[in-house]
CSV table of C-alpha atoms in Angstrom, one decimal:
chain,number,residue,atom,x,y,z
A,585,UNK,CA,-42.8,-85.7,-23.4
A,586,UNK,CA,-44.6,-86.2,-20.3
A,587,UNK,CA,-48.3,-85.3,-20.6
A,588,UNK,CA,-51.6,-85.6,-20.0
A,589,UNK,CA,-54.4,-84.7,-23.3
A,590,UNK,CA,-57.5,-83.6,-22.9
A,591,UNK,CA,-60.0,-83.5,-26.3
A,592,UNK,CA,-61.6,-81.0,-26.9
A,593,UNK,CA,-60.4,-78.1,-25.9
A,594,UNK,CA,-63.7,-76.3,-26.5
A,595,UNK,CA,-66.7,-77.7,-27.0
A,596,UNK,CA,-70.4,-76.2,-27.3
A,597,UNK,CA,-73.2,-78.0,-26.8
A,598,UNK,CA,-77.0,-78.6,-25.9
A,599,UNK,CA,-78.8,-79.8,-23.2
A,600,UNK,CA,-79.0,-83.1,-22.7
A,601,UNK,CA,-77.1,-84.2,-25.8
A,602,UNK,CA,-74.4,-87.0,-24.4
A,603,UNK,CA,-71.1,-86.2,-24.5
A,604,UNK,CA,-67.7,-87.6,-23.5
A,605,UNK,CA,-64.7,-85.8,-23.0
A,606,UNK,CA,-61.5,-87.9,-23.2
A,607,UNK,CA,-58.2,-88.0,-21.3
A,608,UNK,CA,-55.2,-89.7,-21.7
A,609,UNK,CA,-51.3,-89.6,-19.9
A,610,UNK,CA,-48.2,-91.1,-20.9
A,611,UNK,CA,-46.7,-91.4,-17.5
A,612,UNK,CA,-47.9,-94.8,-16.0
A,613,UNK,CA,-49.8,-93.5,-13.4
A,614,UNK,CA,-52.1,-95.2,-11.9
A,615,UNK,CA,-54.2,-92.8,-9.8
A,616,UNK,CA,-56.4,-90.2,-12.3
A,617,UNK,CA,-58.9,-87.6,-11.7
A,618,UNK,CA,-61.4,-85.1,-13.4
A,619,UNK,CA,-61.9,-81.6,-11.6
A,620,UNK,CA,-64.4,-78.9,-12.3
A,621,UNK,CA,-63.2,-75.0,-12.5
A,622,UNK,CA,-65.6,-71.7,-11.8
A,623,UNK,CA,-65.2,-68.4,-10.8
A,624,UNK,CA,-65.6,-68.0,-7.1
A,625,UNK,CA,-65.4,-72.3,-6.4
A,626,UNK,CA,-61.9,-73.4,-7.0
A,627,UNK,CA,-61.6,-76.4,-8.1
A,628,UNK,CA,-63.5,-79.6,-7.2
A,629,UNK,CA,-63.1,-83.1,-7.9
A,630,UNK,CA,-65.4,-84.8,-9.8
A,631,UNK,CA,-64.6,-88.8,-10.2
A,632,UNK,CA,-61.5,-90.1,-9.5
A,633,UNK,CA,-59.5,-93.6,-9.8
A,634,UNK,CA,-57.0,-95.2,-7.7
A,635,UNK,CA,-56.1,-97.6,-10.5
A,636,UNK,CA,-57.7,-99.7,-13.7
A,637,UNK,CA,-61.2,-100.8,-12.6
A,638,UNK,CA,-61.2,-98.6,-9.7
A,639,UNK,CA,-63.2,-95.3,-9.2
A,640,UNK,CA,-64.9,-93.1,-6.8
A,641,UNK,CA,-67.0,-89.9,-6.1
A,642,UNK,CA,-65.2,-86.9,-5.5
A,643,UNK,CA,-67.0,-83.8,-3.9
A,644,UNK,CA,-69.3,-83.2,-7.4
A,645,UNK,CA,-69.8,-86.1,-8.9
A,646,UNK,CA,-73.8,-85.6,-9.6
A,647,UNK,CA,-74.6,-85.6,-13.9
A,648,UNK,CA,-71.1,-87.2,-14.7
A,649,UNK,CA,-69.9,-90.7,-15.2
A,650,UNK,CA,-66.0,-92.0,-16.2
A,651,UNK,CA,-64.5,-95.3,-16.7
A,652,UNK,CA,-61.0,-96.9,-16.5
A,653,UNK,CA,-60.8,-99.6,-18.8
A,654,UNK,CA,-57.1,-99.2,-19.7
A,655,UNK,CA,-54.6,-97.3,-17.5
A,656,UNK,CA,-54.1,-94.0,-19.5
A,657,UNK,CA,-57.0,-93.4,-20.3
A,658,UNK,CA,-59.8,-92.3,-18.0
A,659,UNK,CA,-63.1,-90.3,-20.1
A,660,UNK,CA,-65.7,-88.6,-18.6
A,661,UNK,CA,-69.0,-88.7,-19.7
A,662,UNK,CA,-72.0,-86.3,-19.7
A,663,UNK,CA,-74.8,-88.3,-20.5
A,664,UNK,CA,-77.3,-85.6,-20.4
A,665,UNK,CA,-75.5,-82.1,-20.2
A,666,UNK,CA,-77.2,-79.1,-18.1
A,667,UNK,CA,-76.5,-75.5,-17.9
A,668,UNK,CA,-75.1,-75.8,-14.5
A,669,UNK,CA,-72.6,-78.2,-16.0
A,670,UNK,CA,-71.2,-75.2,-18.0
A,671,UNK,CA,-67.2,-75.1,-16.6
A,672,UNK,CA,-63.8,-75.7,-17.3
A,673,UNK,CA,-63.0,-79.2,-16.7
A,674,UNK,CA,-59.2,-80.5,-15.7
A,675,UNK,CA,-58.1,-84.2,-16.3
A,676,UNK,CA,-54.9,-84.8,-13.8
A,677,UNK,CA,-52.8,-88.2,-13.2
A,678,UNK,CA,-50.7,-88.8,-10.6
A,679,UNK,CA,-48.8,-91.9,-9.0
A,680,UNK,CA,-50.2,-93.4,-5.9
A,681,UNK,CA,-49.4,-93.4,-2.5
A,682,UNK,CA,-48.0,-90.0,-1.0
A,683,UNK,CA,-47.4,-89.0,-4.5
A,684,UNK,CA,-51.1,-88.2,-5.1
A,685,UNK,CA,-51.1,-84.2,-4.6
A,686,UNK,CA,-48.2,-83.9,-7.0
A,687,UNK,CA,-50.6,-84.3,-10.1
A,688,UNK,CA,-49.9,-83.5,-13.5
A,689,UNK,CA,-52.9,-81.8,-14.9
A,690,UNK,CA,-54.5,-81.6,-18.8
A,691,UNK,CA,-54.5,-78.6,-20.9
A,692,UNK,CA,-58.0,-77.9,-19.3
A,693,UNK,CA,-61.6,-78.6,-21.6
A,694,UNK,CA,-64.0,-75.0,-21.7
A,695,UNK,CA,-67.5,-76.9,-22.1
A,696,UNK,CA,-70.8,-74.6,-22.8
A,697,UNK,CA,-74.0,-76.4,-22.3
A,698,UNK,CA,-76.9,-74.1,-24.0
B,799,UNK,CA,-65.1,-82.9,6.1
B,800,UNK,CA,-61.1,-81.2,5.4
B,801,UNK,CA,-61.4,-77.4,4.0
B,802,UNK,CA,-59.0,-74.9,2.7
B,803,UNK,CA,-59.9,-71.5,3.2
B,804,UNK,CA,-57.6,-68.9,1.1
B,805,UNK,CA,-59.2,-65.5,1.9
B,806,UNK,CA,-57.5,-63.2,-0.3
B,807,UNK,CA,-59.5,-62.9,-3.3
B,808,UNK,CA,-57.0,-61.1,-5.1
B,809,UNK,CA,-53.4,-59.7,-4.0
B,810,UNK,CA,-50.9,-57.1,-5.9
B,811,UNK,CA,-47.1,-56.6,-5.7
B,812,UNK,CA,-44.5,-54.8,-7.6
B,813,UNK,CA,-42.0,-56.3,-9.3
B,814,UNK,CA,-38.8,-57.5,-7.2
B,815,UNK,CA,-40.9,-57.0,-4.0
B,816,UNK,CA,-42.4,-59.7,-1.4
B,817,UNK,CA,-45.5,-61.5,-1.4
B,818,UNK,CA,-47.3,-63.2,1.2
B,819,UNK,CA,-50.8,-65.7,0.2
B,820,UNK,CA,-52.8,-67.3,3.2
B,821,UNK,CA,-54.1,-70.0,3.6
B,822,UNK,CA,-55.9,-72.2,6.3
B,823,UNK,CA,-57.5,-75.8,6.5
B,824,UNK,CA,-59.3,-77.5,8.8
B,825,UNK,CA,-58.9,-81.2,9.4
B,826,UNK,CA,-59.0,-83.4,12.3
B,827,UNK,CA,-56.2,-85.5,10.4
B,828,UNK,CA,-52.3,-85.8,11.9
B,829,UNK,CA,-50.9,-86.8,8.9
B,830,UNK,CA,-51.2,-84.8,5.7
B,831,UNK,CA,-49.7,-83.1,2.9
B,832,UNK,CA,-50.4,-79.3,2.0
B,833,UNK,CA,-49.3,-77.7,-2.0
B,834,UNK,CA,-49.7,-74.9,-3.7
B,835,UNK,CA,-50.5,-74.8,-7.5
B,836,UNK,CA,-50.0,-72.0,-9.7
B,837,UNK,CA,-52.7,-71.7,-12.8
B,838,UNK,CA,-50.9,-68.9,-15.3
B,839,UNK,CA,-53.0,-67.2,-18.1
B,840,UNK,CA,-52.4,-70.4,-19.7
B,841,UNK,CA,-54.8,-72.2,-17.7
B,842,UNK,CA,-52.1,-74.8,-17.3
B,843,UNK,CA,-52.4,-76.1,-13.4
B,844,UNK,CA,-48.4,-76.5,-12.3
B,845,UNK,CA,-47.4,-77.7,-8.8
B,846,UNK,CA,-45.2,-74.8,-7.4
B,847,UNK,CA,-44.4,-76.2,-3.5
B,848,UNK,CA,-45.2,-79.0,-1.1
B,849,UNK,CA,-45.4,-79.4,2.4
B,850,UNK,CA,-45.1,-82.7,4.8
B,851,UNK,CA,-47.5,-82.2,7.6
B,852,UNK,CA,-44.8,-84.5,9.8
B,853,UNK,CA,-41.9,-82.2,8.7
B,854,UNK,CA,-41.2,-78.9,11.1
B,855,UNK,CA,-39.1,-77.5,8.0
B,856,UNK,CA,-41.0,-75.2,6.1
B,857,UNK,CA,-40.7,-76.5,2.2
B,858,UNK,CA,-38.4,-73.8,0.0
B,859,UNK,CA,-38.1,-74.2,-3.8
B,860,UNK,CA,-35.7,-71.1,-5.0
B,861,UNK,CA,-37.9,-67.8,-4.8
B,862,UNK,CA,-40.8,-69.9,-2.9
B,863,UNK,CA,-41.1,-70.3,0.4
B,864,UNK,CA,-44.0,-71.6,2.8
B,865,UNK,CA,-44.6,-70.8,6.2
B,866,UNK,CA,-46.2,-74.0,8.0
B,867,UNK,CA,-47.6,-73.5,11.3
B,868,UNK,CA,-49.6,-77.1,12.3
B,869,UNK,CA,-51.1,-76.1,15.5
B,870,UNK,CA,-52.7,-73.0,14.1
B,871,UNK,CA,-53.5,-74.8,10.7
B,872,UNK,CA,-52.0,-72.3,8.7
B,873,UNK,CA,-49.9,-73.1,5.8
B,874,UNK,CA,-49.0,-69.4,3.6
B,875,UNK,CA,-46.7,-69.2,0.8
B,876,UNK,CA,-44.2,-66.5,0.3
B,877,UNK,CA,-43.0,-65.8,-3.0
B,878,UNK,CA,-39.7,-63.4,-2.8
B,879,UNK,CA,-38.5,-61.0,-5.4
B,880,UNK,CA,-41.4,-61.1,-7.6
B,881,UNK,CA,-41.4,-61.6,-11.3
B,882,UNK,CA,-44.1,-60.6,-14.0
B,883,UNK,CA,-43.9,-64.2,-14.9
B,884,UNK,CA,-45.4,-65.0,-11.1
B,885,UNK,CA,-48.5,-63.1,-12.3
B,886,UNK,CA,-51.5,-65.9,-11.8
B,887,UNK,CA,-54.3,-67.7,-9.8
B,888,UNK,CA,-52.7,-69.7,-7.1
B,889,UNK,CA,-54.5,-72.7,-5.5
B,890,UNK,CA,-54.0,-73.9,-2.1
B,891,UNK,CA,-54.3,-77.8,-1.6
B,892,UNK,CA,-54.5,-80.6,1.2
B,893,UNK,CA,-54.7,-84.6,0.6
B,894,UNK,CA,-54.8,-86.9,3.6
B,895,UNK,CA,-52.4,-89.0,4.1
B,896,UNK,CA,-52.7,-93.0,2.7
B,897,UNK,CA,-52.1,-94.4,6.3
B,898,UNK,CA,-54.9,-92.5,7.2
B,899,UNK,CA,-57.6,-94.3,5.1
B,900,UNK,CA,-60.0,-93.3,3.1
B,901,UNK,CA,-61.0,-91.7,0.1
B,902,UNK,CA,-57.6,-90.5,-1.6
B,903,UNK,CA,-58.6,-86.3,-2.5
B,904,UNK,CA,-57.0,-83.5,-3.4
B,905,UNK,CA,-59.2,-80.4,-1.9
B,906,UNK,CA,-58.3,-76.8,-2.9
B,907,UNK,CA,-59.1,-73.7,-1.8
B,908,UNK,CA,-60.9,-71.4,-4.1
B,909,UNK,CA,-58.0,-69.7,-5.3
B,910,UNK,CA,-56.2,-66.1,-4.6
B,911,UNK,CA,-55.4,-63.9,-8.0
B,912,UNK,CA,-51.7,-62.4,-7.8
B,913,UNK,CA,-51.1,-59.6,-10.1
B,914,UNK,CA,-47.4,-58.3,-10.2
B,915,UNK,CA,-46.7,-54.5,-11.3
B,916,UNK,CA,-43.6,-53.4,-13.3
């Protein structure tokens, strides 16, 4: 089955304890991308990556790192977790090219940062 | 910068009836590509409709329907005969085009709630 995983699901935490949050897809896509969730916002991109090796800011990027060392997988990384980071967080792959709005998105990760 | 505006909060609808969501984005682009997703109860973010910014037909996928007007920047999706299952947050969307250049990014809007009444 076509997917893309997201672990956790839920996680509670404290500031400024690192994290990571991992994502992986089955599909061969090469274009991936982490999006933040609140009330009232929408949602708004975080990192993305056009392919292996290959990343960029999206509109939030501040307090968050990833890395694509291998094509399905692309984790992101709180290295020292605030409040305001508090959100759910989407993973999404996509193919490139004019494919890239047709993402396939993760089952969604509810972080609390205490 | 490109933004989608959706400025209906929250919508209702009865069951079987018509529904009509707005949404507007501003970009200086020629070339683009507008979608709506649909985010049930579920959380689960599913592509419902897409929209070629080069194509005068409006997009149609069974009950969904868009109504794409360029000049005016306008792209709102109509959702016909209504179904409890339709209940959810719905997310309007631009990404530039690739010939365009730049910085490949999906932008939503912030989202309008549809609720659907038996």
């Amino acid at each position: 089955e076509a997917q893309v995983t997201q672990n956790p699901r839920y996680l509670i935490t404290v500031t400024g304890k690192k994290l990571t949050v991992t994502c992986s897809q089955n599909m061969n896509h090469e274009y991936m991308s982490w999006y933040r969730q609140d009330p009232g916002l929408g949602l708004r991109q975080i990192y993305y990556s056009m392919n292996v090796e290959v990343t960029d800011k999206g509109d939030v990027p501040e307090g968050y790192k990833v890395s694509r060392k291998e094509k399905r997988n692309f984790p992101l990384i709180l290295e020292s977790p605030s409040p305001n980071q508090t959100s759910l967080y989407f993973c999404a792959s996509s193919l490139t090219g004019i494919w890239v709005g047709e993402q396939y998105f993760g089952p969604g990760t509810r972080l609390t940062v205490t | 910068a490109q933004t989608v505006t959706q400025s209906q909060p929250e919508m209702s609808v009865q069951e079987a009836e018509t529904v009509t969501l707005s949404c507007t984005y501003d970009t200086s682009e020629s070339d683009y590509y507008l979608f709506w997703y649909k985010q049930p109860p579920s959380r689960q973010m599913i592509l419902v409709i897409r929209q070629e910014a080069y194509k005068q037909q409006n997009a149609t996928e069974n009950r969904f329907s868009v109504n794409f007007q360029k000049a005016a920047k306008s792209f709102s999706l109509k959702i016909s005969d209504s179904q409890l299952g339709d209940a959810a947050m719905y997310f309007c969307a631009y990404r530039r085009d690739l010939g365009g250049g730049g910085s490949e990014k999906l932008v939503f809007g912030k989202g309008t709630k549809l609720t659907v009444n038996p």
